[in-house]
């Protein structure tokens, strides 16, 4: 049953994407940018609905009151494709940093360009970061919310933190609050696997880290607060009825938590 439901959801997920891109394309490109947001937000919401109905996985997102009214940086934990779509309906005017090559994809790239995202050349990390900061400064004048995944790539639940320097420099240069987002979605929508496990994916927007801290203080707080919240969610998920199978990284972290090992700081 798990395999059948997972296959059904995956097929429906991609069909939903293709059909909506075809149906909404004329409307999307005729509307002003901010009004056109309803198209990707509707797609994200409908995808979460399919996830609930077909895979039996419900999303529960809390802490939205911690989002500032003005511009900010949103920093979710990155474990799954789920966390790239789940928060979109709740964010007024999202702004993503992405590879320039993605804008070359027919139709998809045109959608991205319409929303004035931040495409960067990733040949040189330092050059790409300077480019992203420069464009982000301009976009922030429109009171947008920059979404950046501090660890860059998806990591398994319970894995040691691997936060990159990019978010630290963005925090220092942009001078806006950073809102960490904790979750353990990778337990239910695992990376590099097609299985989708039933249950409740809980995510929480944590209290904002206000601008003004040193780079070192900011990074320490971001990692500590995000990892502590993820640890609590991992314990709750593991103890829930019908808990999903836990990867070795999660089992190892649960043993550490039971032994009293505190939330991890950034290694090295």
mmCIF file of N, CA, C and O in Angstrom, residues 66-68 71-76 146 148 150 167-168 170-172 174-181 206-211 218 221-222 225-226:
data_model
loop_
_atom_site.group_PDB
_atom_site.id
_atom_site.type_symbol
_atom_site.label_atom_id
_atom_site.label_comp_id
_atom_site.label_asym_id
_atom_site.label_seq_id
_atom_site.Cartn_x
_atom_site.Cartn_y
_atom_site.Cartn_z
ATOM 1 N N UNK A 66 5.890 35.025 13.761
ATOM 2 C CA UNK A 66 7.276 35.484 13.890
ATOM 3 C C UNK A 66 7.813 36.131 12.613
ATOM 4 O O UNK A 66 8.930 36.664 12.614
ATOM 5 N N UNK A 67 7.041 36.074 11.520
ATOM 6 C CA UNK A 67 7.463 36.726 10.286
ATOM 7 C C UNK A 67 7.305 38.243 10.421
ATOM 8 O O UNK A 67 6.211 38.726 10.730
ATOM 9 N N UNK A 68 8.361 39.018 10.215
ATOM 10 C CA UNK A 68 8.231 40.481 10.269
ATOM 11 C C UNK A 68 7.323 41.000 9.159
ATOM 12 O O UNK A 68 7.122 40.343 8.140
ATOM 13 N N UNK A 71 10.803 43.512 5.018
ATOM 14 C CA UNK A 71 11.750 42.562 4.421
ATOM 15 C C UNK A 71 12.472 41.740 5.480
ATOM 16 O O UNK A 71 12.712 42.211 6.591
ATOM 17 N N UNK A 72 12.805 40.522 5.119
ATOM 18 C CA UNK A 72 13.528 39.646 6.047
ATOM 19 C C UNK A 72 14.175 38.523 5.250
ATOM 20 O O UNK A 72 13.956 38.377 4.043
ATOM 21 N N UNK A 73 14.990 37.742 5.942
ATOM 22 C CA UNK A 73 15.570 36.514 5.389
ATOM 23 C C UNK A 73 14.910 35.339 6.098
ATOM 24 O O UNK A 73 14.854 35.317 7.330
ATOM 25 N N UNK A 74 14.403 34.390 5.341
ATOM 26 C CA UNK A 74 13.814 33.178 5.909
ATOM 27 C C UNK A 74 14.799 32.036 5.672
ATOM 28 O O UNK A 74 15.241 31.816 4.546
ATOM 29 N N UNK A 75 15.147 31.333 6.753
ATOM 30 C CA UNK A 75 16.227 30.336 6.690
ATOM 31 C C UNK A 75 15.718 28.962 7.114
ATOM 32 O O UNK A 75 15.879 28.555 8.275
ATOM 33 N N UNK A 76 15.091 28.205 6.199
ATOM 34 C CA UNK A 76 14.582 26.881 6.565
ATOM 35 C C UNK A 76 15.685 25.820 6.587
ATOM 36 O O UNK A 76 16.663 25.879 5.834
ATOM 37 N N UNK A 146 13.534 37.087 1.465
ATOM 38 C CA UNK A 146 14.553 36.254 0.828
ATOM 39 C C UNK A 146 14.603 34.896 1.509
ATOM 40 O O UNK A 146 14.795 34.802 2.727
ATOM 41 N N UNK A 148 16.598 31.466 1.904
ATOM 42 C CA UNK A 148 17.887 30.837 1.646
ATOM 43 C C UNK A 148 18.038 29.654 2.597
ATOM 44 O O UNK A 148 17.699 29.738 3.781
ATOM 45 N N UNK A 150 20.354 27.579 4.692
ATOM 46 C CA UNK A 150 21.697 27.807 5.233
ATOM 47 C C UNK A 150 22.695 26.691 4.949
ATOM 48 O O UNK A 150 23.897 26.944 4.857
ATOM 49 N N UNK A 167 24.816 32.689 4.291
ATOM 50 C CA UNK A 167 23.758 33.342 5.051
ATOM 51 C C UNK A 167 24.330 34.308 6.082
ATOM 52 O O UNK A 167 23.714 35.330 6.410
ATOM 53 N N UNK A 168 25.518 34.009 6.595
ATOM 54 C CA UNK A 168 26.158 34.909 7.560
ATOM 55 C C UNK A 168 26.461 36.248 6.896
ATOM 56 O O UNK A 168 26.194 37.321 7.459
ATOM 57 N N UNK A 170 25.047 37.466 4.142
ATOM 58 C CA UNK A 170 23.787 38.117 3.794
ATOM 59 C C UNK A 170 23.194 38.831 5.005
ATOM 60 O O UNK A 170 22.704 39.968 4.900
ATOM 61 N N UNK A 171 23.243 38.183 6.165
ATOM 62 C CA UNK A 171 22.757 38.800 7.397
ATOM 63 C C UNK A 171 23.532 40.079 7.707
ATOM 64 O O UNK A 171 22.952 41.121 8.026
ATOM 65 N N UNK A 172 24.857 40.007 7.582
ATOM 66 C CA UNK A 172 25.692 41.156 7.912
ATOM 67 C C UNK A 172 25.498 42.308 6.929
ATOM 68 O O UNK A 172 25.509 43.478 7.319
ATOM 69 N N UNK A 174 22.829 42.800 4.570
ATOM 70 C CA UNK A 174 21.474 43.268 4.262
ATOM 71 C C UNK A 174 20.814 43.990 5.437
ATOM 72 O O UNK A 174 19.922 44.816 5.240
ATOM 73 N N UNK A 175 21.221 43.658 6.672
ATOM 74 C CA UNK A 175 20.687 44.364 7.824
ATOM 75 C C UNK A 175 19.200 44.158 8.069
ATOM 76 O O UNK A 175 18.498 45.079 8.471
ATOM 77 N N UNK A 176 18.710 42.948 7.815
ATOM 78 C CA UNK A 176 17.296 42.631 8.051
ATOM 79 C C UNK A 176 17.220 41.420 8.986
ATOM 80 O O UNK A 176 18.188 40.670 9.128
ATOM 81 N N UNK A 177 16.063 41.197 9.649
ATOM 82 C CA UNK A 177 15.928 40.034 10.534
ATOM 83 C C UNK A 177 16.034 38.721 9.763
ATOM 84 O O UNK A 177 15.690 38.652 8.578
ATOM 85 N N UNK A 178 16.499 37.691 10.463
ATOM 86 C CA UNK A 178 16.549 36.335 9.908
ATOM 87 C C UNK A 178 15.607 35.453 10.723
ATOM 88 O O UNK A 178 15.694 35.407 11.950
ATOM 89 N N UNK A 179 14.705 34.761 10.018
ATOM 90 C CA UNK A 179 13.737 33.878 10.673
ATOM 91 C C UNK A 179 14.107 32.426 10.371
ATOM 92 O O UNK A 179 13.913 31.958 9.247
ATOM 93 N N UNK A 180 14.669 31.688 11.343
ATOM 94 C CA UNK A 180 14.960 30.263 11.106
ATOM 95 C C UNK A 180 13.660 29.456 11.037
ATOM 96 O O UNK A 180 12.663 29.822 11.660
ATOM 97 N N UNK A 181 13.692 28.375 10.271
ATOM 98 C CA UNK A 181 12.523 27.488 10.176
ATOM 99 C C UNK A 181 12.990 26.057 10.441
ATOM 100 O O UNK A 181 13.866 25.539 9.739
ATOM 101 N N UNK A 206 10.694 30.090 13.718
ATOM 102 C CA UNK A 206 11.217 30.455 15.028
ATOM 103 C C UNK A 206 11.289 31.975 15.176
ATOM 104 O O UNK A 206 11.209 32.708 14.184
ATOM 105 N N UNK A 207 11.438 32.483 16.415
ATOM 106 C CA UNK A 207 11.580 33.928 16.604
ATOM 107 C C UNK A 207 12.722 34.496 15.771
ATOM 108 O O UNK A 207 13.778 33.871 15.626
ATOM 109 N N UNK A 208 12.493 35.683 15.222
ATOM 110 C CA UNK A 208 13.484 36.307 14.337
ATOM 111 C C UNK A 208 14.759 36.671 15.090
ATOM 112 O O UNK A 208 14.718 37.063 16.267
ATOM 113 N N UNK A 209 15.874 36.521 14.410
ATOM 114 C CA UNK A 209 17.167 37.007 14.910
ATOM 115 C C UNK A 209 17.346 38.402 14.331
ATOM 116 O O UNK A 209 17.495 38.570 13.114
ATOM 117 N N UNK A 210 17.302 39.399 15.176
ATOM 118 C CA UNK A 210 17.352 40.780 14.713
ATOM 119 C C UNK A 210 18.755 41.143 14.227
ATOM 120 O O UNK A 210 19.745 40.557 14.662
ATOM 121 N N UNK A 211 18.854 42.111 13.326
ATOM 122 C CA UNK A 211 20.178 42.536 12.845
ATOM 123 C C UNK A 211 20.981 43.195 13.965
ATOM 124 O O UNK A 211 20.423 43.659 14.957
ATOM 125 N N UNK A 218 25.838 35.670 15.340
ATOM 126 C CA UNK A 218 24.684 35.293 14.530
ATOM 127 C C UNK A 218 24.734 33.826 14.143
ATOM 128 O O UNK A 218 23.747 33.101 14.285
ATOM 129 N N UNK A 221 24.010 31.485 17.062
ATOM 130 C CA UNK A 221 22.602 31.489 17.463
ATOM 131 C C UNK A 221 21.729 30.794 16.429
ATOM 132 O O UNK A 221 20.825 30.022 16.779
ATOM 133 N N UNK A 222 21.968 31.061 15.156
ATOM 134 C CA UNK A 222 21.183 30.429 14.101
ATOM 135 C C UNK A 222 21.276 28.912 14.199
ATOM 136 O O UNK A 222 20.258 28.202 14.165
ATOM 137 N N UNK A 225 19.735 27.489 17.739
ATOM 138 C CA UNK A 225 18.276 27.539 17.866
ATOM 139 C C UNK A 225 17.581 26.637 16.850
ATOM 140 O O UNK A 225 16.588 25.976 17.168
ATOM 141 N N UNK A 226 18.102 26.601 15.630
ATOM 142 C CA UNK A 226 17.499 25.737 14.610
ATOM 143 C C UNK A 226 17.658 24.269 14.981
ATOM 144 O O UNK A 226 16.698 23.482 14.912
#
